[in-house]
Structure formats: C-alpha cells, structure tokens
PDB file of C-alpha atoms in Angstrom:
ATOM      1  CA  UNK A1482       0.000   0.000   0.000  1.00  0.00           C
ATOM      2  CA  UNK A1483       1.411   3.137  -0.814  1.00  0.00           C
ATOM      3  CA  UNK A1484       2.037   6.024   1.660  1.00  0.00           C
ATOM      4  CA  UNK A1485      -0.376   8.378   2.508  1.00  0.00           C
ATOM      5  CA  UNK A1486       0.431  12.014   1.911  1.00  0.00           C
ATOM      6  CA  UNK A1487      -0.784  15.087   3.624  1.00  0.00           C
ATOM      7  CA  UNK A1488      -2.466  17.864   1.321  1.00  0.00           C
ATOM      8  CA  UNK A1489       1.150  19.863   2.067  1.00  0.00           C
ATOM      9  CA  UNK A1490       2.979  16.791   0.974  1.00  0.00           C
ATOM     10  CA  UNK A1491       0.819  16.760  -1.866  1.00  0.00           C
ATOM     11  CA  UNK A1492       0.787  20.475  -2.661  1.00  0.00           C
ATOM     12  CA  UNK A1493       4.937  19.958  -2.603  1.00  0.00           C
ATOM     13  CA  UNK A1494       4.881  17.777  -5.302  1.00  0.00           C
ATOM     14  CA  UNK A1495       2.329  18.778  -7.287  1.00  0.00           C
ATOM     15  CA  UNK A1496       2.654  22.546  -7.750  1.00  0.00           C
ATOM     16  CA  UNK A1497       6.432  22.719  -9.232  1.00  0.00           C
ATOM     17  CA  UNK A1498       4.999  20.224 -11.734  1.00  0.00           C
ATOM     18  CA  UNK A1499       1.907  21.813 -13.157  1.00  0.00           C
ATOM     19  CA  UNK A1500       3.530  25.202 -13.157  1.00  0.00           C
ATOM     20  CA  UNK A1501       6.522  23.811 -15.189  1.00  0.00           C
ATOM     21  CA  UNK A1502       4.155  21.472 -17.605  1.00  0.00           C
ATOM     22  CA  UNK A1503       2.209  24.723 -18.219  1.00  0.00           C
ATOM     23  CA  UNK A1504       4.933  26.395 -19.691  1.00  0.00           C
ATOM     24  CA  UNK A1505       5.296  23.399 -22.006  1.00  0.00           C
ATOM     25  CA  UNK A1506       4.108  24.468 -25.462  1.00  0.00           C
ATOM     26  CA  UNK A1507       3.016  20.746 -25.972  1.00  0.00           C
ATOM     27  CA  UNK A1508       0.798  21.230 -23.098  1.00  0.00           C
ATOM     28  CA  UNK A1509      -1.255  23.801 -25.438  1.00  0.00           C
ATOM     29  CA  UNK A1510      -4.790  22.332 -26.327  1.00  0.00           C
ATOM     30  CA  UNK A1511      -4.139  19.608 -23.810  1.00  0.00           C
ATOM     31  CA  UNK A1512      -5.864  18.860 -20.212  1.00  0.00           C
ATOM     32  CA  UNK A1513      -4.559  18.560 -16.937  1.00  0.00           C
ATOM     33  CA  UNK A1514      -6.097  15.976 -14.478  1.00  0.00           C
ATOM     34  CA  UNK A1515      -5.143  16.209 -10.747  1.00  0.00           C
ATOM     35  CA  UNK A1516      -5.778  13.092  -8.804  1.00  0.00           C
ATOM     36  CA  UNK A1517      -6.384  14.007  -5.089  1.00  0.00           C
ATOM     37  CA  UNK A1518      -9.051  13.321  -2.356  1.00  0.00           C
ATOM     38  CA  UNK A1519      -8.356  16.918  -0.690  1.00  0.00           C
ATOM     39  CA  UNK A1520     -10.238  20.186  -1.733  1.00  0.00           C
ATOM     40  CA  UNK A1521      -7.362  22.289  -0.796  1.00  0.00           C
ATOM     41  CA  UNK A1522      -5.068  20.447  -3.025  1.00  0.00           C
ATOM     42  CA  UNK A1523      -7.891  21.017  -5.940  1.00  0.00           C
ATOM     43  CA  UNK A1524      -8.072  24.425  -5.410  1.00  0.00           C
ATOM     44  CA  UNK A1525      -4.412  24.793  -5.350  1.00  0.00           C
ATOM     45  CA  UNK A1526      -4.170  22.937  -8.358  1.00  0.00           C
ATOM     46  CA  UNK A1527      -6.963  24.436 -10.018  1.00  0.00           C
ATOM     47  CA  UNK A1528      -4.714  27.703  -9.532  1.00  0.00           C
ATOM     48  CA  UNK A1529      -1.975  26.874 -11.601  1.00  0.00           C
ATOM     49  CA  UNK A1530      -3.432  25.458 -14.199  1.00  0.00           C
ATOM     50  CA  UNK A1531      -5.544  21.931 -13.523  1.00  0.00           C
ATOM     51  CA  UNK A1532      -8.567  21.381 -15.672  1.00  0.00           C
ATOM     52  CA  UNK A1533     -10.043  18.433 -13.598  1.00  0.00           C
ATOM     53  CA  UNK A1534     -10.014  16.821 -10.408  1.00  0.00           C
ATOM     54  CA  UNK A1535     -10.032  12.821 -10.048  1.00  0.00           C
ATOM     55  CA  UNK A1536     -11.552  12.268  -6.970  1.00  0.00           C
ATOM     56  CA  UNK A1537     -10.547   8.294  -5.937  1.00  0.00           C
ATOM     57  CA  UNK A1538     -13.134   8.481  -2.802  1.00  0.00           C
ATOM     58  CA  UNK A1539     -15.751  10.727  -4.695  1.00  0.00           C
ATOM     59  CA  UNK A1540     -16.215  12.965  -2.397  1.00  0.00           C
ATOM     60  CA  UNK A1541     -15.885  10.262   1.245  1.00  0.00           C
ATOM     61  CA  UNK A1542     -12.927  11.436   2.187  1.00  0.00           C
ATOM     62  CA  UNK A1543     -13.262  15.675   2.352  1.00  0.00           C
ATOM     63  CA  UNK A1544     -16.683  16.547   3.126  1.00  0.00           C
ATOM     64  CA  UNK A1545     -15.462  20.178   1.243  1.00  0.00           C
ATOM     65  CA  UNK A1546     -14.904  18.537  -1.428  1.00  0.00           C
ATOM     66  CA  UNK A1547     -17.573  18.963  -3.692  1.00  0.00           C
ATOM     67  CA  UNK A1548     -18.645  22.296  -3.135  1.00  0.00           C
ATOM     68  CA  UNK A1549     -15.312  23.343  -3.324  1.00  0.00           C
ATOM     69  CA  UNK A1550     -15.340  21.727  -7.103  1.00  0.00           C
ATOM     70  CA  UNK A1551     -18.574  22.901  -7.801  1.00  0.00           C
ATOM     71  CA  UNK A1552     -16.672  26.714  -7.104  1.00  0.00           C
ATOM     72  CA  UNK A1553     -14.152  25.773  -9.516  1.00  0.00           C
ATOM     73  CA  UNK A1554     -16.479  25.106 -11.936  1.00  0.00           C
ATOM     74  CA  UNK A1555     -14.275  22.341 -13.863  1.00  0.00           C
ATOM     75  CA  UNK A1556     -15.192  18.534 -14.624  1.00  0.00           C
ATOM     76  CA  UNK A1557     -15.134  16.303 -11.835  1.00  0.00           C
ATOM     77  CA  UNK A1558     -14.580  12.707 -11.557  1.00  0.00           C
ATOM     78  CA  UNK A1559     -16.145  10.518  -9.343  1.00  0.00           C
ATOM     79  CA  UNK A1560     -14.940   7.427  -8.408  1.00  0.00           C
ATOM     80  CA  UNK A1561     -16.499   4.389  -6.834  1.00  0.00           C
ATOM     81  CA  UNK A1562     -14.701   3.235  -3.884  1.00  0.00           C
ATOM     82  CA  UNK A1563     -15.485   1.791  -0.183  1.00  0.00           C
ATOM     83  CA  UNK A1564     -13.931   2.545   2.999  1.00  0.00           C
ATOM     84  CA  UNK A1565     -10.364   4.394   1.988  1.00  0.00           C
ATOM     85  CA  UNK A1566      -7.314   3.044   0.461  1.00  0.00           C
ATOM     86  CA  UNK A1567      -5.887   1.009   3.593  1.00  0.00           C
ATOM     87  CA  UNK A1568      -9.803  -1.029   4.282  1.00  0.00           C
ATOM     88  CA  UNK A1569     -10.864  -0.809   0.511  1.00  0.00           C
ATOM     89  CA  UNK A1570     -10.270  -4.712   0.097  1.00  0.00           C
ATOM     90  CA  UNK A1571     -11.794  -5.858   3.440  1.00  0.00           C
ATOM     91  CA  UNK A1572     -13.958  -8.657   3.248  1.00  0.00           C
ATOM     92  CA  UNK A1573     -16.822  -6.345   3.919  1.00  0.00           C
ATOM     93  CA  UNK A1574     -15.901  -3.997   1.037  1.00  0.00           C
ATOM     94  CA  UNK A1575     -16.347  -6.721  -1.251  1.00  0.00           C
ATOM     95  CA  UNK A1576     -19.568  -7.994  -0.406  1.00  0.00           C
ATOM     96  CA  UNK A1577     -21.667  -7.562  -3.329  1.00  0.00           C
ATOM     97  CA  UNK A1578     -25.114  -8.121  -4.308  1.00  0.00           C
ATOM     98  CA  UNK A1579     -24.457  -7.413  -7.688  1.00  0.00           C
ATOM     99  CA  UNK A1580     -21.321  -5.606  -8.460  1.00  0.00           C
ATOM    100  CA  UNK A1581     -22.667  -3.705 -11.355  1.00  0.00           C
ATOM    101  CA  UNK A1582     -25.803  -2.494  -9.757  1.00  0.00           C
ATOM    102  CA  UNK A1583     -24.638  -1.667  -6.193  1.00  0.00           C
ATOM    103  CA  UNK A1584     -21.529  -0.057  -8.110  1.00  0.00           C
ATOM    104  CA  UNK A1585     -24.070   2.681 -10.129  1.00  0.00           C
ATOM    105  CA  UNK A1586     -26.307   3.131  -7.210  1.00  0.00           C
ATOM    106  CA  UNK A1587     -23.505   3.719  -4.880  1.00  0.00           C
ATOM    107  CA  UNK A1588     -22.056   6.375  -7.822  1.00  0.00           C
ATOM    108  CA  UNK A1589     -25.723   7.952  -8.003  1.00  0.00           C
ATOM    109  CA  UNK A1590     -26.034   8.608  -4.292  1.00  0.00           C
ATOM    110  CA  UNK A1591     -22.531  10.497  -5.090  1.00  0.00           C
ATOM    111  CA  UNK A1592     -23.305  12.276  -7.885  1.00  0.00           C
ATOM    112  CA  UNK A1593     -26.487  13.003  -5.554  1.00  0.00           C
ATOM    113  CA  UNK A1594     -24.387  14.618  -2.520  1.00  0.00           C
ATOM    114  CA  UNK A1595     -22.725  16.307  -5.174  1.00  0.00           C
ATOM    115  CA  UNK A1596     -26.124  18.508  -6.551  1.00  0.00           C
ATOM    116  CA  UNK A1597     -26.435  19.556  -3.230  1.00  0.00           C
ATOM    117  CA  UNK A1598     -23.374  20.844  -3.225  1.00  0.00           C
ATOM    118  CA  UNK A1599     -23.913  23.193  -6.331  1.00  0.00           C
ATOM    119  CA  UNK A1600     -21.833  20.439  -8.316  1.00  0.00           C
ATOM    120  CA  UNK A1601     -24.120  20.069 -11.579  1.00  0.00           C
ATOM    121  CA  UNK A1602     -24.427  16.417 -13.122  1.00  0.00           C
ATOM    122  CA  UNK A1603     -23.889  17.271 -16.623  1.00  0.00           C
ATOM    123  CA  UNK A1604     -19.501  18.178 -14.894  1.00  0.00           C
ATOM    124  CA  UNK A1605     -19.169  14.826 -13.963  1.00  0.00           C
ATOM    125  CA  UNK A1606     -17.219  11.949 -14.574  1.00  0.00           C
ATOM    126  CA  UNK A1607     -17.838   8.476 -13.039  1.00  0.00           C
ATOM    127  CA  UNK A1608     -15.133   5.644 -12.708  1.00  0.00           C
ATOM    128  CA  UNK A1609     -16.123   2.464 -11.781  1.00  0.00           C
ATOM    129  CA  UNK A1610     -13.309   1.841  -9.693  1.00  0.00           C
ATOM    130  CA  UNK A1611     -11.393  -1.098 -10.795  1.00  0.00           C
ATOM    131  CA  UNK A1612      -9.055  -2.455  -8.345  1.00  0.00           C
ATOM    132  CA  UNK A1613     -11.133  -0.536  -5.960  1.00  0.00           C
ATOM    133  CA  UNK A1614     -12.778  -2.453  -3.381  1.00  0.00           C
ATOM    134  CA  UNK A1615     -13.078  -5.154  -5.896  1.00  0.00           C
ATOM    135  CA  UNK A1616     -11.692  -8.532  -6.356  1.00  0.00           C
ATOM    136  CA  UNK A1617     -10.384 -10.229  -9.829  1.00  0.00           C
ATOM    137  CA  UNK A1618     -13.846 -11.328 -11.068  1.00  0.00           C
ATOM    138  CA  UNK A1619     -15.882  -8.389  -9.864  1.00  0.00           C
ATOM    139  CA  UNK A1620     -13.594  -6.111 -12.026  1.00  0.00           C
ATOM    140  CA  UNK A1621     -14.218  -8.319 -15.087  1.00  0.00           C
ATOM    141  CA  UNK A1622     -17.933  -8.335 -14.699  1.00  0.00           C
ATOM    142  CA  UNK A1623     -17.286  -4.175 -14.046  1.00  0.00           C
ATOM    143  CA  UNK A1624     -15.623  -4.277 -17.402  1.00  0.00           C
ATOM    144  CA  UNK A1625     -18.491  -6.524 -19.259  1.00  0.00           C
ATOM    145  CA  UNK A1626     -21.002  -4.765 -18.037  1.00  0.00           C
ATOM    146  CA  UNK A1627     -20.199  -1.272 -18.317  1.00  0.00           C
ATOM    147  CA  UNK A1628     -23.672  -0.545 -20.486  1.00  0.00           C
ATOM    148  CA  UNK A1629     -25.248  -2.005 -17.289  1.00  0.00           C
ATOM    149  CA  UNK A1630     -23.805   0.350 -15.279  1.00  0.00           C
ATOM    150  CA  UNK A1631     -24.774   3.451 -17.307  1.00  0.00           C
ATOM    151  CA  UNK A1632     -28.062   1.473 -18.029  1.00  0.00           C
ATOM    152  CA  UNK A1633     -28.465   1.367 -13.797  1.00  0.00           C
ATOM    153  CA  UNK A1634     -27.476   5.192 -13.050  1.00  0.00           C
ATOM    154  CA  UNK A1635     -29.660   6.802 -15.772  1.00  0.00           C
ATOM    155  CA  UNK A1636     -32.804   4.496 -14.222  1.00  0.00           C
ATOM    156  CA  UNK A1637     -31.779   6.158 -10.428  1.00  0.00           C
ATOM    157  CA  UNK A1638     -30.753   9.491 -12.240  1.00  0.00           C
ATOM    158  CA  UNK A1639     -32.331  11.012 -15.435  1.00  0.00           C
ATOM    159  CA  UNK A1640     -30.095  13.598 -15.192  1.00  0.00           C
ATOM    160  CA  UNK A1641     -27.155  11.452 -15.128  1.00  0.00           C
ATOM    161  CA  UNK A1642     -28.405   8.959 -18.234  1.00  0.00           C
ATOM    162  CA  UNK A1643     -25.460  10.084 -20.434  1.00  0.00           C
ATOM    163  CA  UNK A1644     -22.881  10.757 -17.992  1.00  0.00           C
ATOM    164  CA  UNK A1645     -19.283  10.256 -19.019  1.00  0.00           C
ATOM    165  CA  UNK A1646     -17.818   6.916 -17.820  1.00  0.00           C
ATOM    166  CA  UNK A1647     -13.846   6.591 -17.318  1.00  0.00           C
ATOM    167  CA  UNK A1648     -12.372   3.470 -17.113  1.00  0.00           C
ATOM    168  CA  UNK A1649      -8.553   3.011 -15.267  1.00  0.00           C
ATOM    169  CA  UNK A1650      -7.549  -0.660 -16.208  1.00  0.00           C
ATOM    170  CA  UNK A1651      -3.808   0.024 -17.653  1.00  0.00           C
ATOM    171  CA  UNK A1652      -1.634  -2.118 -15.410  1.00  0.00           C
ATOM    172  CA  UNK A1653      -4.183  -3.133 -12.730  1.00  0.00           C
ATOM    173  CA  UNK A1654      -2.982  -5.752 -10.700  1.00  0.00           C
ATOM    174  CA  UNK A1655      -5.764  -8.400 -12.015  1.00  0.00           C
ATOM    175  CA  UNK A1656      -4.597  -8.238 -15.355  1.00  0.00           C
ATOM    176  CA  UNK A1657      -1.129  -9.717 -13.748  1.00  0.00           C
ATOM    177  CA  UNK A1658      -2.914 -12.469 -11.915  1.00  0.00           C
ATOM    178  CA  UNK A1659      -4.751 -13.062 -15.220  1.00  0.00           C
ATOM    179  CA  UNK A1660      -1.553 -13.250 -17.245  1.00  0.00           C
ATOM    180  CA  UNK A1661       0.650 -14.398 -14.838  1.00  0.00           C
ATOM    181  CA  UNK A1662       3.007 -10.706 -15.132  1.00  0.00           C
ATOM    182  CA  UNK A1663       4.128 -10.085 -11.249  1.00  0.00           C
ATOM    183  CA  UNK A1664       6.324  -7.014 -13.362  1.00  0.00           C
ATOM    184  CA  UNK A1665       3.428  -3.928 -13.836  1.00  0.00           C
ATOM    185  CA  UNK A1666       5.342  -2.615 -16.768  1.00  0.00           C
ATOM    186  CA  UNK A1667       5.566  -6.322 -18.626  1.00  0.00           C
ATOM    187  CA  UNK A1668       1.086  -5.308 -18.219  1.00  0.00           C
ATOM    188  CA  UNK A1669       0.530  -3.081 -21.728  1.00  0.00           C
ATOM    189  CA  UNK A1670      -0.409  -5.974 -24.191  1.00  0.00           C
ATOM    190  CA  UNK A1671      -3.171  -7.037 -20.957  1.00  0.00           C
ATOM    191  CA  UNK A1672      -4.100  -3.237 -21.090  1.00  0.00           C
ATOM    192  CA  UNK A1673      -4.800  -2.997 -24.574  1.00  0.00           C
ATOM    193  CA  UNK A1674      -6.606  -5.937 -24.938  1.00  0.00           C
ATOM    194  CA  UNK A1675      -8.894  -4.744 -21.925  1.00  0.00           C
ATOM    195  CA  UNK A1676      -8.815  -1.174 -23.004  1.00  0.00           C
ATOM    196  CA  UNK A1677     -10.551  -2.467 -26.014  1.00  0.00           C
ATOM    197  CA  UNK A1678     -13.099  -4.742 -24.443  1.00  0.00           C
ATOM    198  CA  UNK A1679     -14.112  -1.742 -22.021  1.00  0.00           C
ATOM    199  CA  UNK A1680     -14.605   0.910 -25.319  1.00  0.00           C
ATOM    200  CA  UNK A1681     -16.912  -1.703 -26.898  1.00  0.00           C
ATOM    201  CA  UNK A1682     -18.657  -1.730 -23.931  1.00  0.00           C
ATOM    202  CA  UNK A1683     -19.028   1.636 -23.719  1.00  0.00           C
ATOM    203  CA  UNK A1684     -16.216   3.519 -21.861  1.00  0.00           C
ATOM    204  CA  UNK A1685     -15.806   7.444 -22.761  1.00  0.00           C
ATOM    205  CA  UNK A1686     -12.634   7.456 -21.254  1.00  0.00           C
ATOM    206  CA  UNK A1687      -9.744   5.172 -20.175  1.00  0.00           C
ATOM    207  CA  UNK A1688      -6.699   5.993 -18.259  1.00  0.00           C
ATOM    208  CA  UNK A1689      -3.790   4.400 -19.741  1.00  0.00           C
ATOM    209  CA  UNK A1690       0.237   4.835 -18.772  1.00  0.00           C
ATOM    210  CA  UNK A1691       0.739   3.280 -22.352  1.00  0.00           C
ATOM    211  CA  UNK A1692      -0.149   5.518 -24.507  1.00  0.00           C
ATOM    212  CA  UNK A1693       0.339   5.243 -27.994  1.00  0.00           C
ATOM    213  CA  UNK A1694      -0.432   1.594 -28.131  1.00  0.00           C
ATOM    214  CA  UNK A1695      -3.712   2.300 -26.546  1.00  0.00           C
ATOM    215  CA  UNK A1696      -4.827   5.290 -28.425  1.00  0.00           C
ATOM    216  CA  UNK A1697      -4.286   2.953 -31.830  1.00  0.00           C
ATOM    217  CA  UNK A1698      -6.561   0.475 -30.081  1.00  0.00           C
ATOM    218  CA  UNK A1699      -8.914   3.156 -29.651  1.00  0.00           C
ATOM    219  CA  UNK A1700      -8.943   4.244 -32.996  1.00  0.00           C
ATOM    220  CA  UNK A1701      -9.265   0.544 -34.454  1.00  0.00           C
ATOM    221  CA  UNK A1702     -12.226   0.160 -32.273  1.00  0.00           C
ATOM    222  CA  UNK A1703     -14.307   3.216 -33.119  1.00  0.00           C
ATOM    223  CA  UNK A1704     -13.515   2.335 -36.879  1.00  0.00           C
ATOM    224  CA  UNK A1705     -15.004  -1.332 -36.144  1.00  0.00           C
ATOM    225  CA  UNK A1706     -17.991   0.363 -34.218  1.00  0.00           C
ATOM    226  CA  UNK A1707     -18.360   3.073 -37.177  1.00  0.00           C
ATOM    227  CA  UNK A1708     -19.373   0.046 -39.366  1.00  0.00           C
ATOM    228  CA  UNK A1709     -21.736  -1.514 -37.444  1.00  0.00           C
ATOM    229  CA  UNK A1710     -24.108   1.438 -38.123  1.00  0.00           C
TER     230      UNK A1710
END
C-alpha cells in the first residue's frame, strides 16, 4: 500500500509540476487531471493550471470537497470506492449483491451529494473503480457490463443517463494475476486488450500509462464500431 500524503505533501509535489508542464508548449490544447481526495489540493491545483479533479473516494474522504469543485467550476470525476485506500479490500468492502448495480447506485447517491453541493451532473465523470474495493472477477464483470452500469445510473438518475464513464484498467494488478506478469510494466499488451473490451462496452474514457499503443486500439475500435451502423 502506498504512503499516505498530507495535502502539504501533496501540494509539494504537485505545484512545481503543473507550473513547469504549463509552460510546455506541448501542453497547449491539452488537459490537466489532478488526482487528489483533498479540496485544498484542488483548489491549489486548479490555480496553476488543472482542468479536472479525479476524486478516488468521490467525495468520502473531504466533506469540502464537492462544493469546493462545484466553485471551480471544472469537470469532476467521481470514483467508486469503499472505505479508503488502507480497508478498501476488506472482506466487507467486497460484499456484493451485484457488483454492477450496487456499483451505479452507490455512484448515483454520489453524484447526488454532489447537486447539493452546487456540483451540476452534466460536470461529472464516473469511474467504476477497478481495483477498488473489488476482487479479480468483480472487475471483469465491471468491465463486461459497463452498459449495465450506465443502463443502472440513468434508471436512479435522469439527469445522469449520459454521464461520461472513465475506465482506469492500464496495469491493474488483475490483469497480472490473469496473465501471470508479477512485473506492472511487462502489463501493456493485458491493457490494450482490456482497453478495447471496455470501449466496446461503452467507456468514454480510459486511463492508460501506455499511450500510444492504446490510443491505436482506440482508434481501431471506433472504426469497427463506425461500421456496425
């Protein structure tokens, strides 16, 4: 388990790095995601050039959270997650009735807390959560079933029916078990192959470190979807 910072530890690292990305001129037409569970990292971040906040708790963690993205008025993404990173894969945390559903209705009541927080639907992101309070299997039905899961959140929230859904699979640790890779970086051929699988099912986004090798699996599956109209 990796350490847990403090929103100064966090601030430390983060700020020298966006302010010398933004004077990248590669960085021009590009966006900036900050991953953080702390509003005053996100509104530090937000000042020096972030363009959305990746929430891993969705909002458990920092009660301020929301409203203090909702001020910001950038995209926010939501992801599903129980208990924090140290209990996430407790026995209890993995108790599911069915993944899929009690994954979207646990995102709705969210992106619920969220509108009361002046944080409008249509700026949201949701993320499953692979690897996230789930085990090996419940991440592969997760990644089936991703149509089930938007299918499930626009039933609880009309306003929610065509939300954005971001999928992080690129070098998850149950592609490793799958493929027997202990080595995280031997994981990109796993990625792509379930990078793929998740865009047919219906991701928006996916969170890759790979990047070229995914983006041409992209590509190759929106041409094979293009045809099937």
């Amino acid at each position: 388990m990796a350490e847990k910072l403090s929103p100064e530890q966090e601030l430390s690292r983060l700020i020298p790095v966006l302010d010398a990305i933004g004077d990248l001129p590669e960085i021009e037409g590009k966006l900036i995601s900050v991953d953080t569970f702390y509003s005053e990292v996100a509104l530090e971040a937000a000042k020096h050039g972030a363009d959305i906040v990746n929430d891993v708790s969705g909002g458990r963690l920092d009660s301020d959270m929301h409203k203090v993205v909702a001020g910001l008025k950038i995209p926010y993404v939501a992801m599903h997650m129980r208990g924090d990173p140290s209990t996430m894969q407790n026995s209890e945390n993995l108790t599911y009735s069915d993944v899929c559903v009690d994954v979207a209705r646990e995102l709705c009541v969210l992106a619920g807390e969220a509108e009361l927080s002046g944080l409008p639907a249509w700026r949201m992101i949701v993320d499953p959560g692979i690897g996230f309070s789930k085990n090996m299997e419940q991440n592969l039905d997760i990644v089936n079933r991703l149509k089930d899961i938007r299918g499930e959140i626009g039933k609880r929230r009309l306003a929610m029916s065509r939300v954005p859904v971001l999928l992080g699979v690129s070098r998850k640790r149950f592609l490793g078990e799958i493929c027997s890779q202990p080595n995280a970086a031997q994981r990109d051929a796993a990625t792509v192959a379930c990078v793929a699988a998740g865009v047919f099912g219906g991701a928006n986004i996916v969170r890759v470190h790979n990047v070229r090798d995914n983006r041409d699996a992209v590509r190759v599956c929106e041409a094979l979807m293009r045809r099937r109209k």
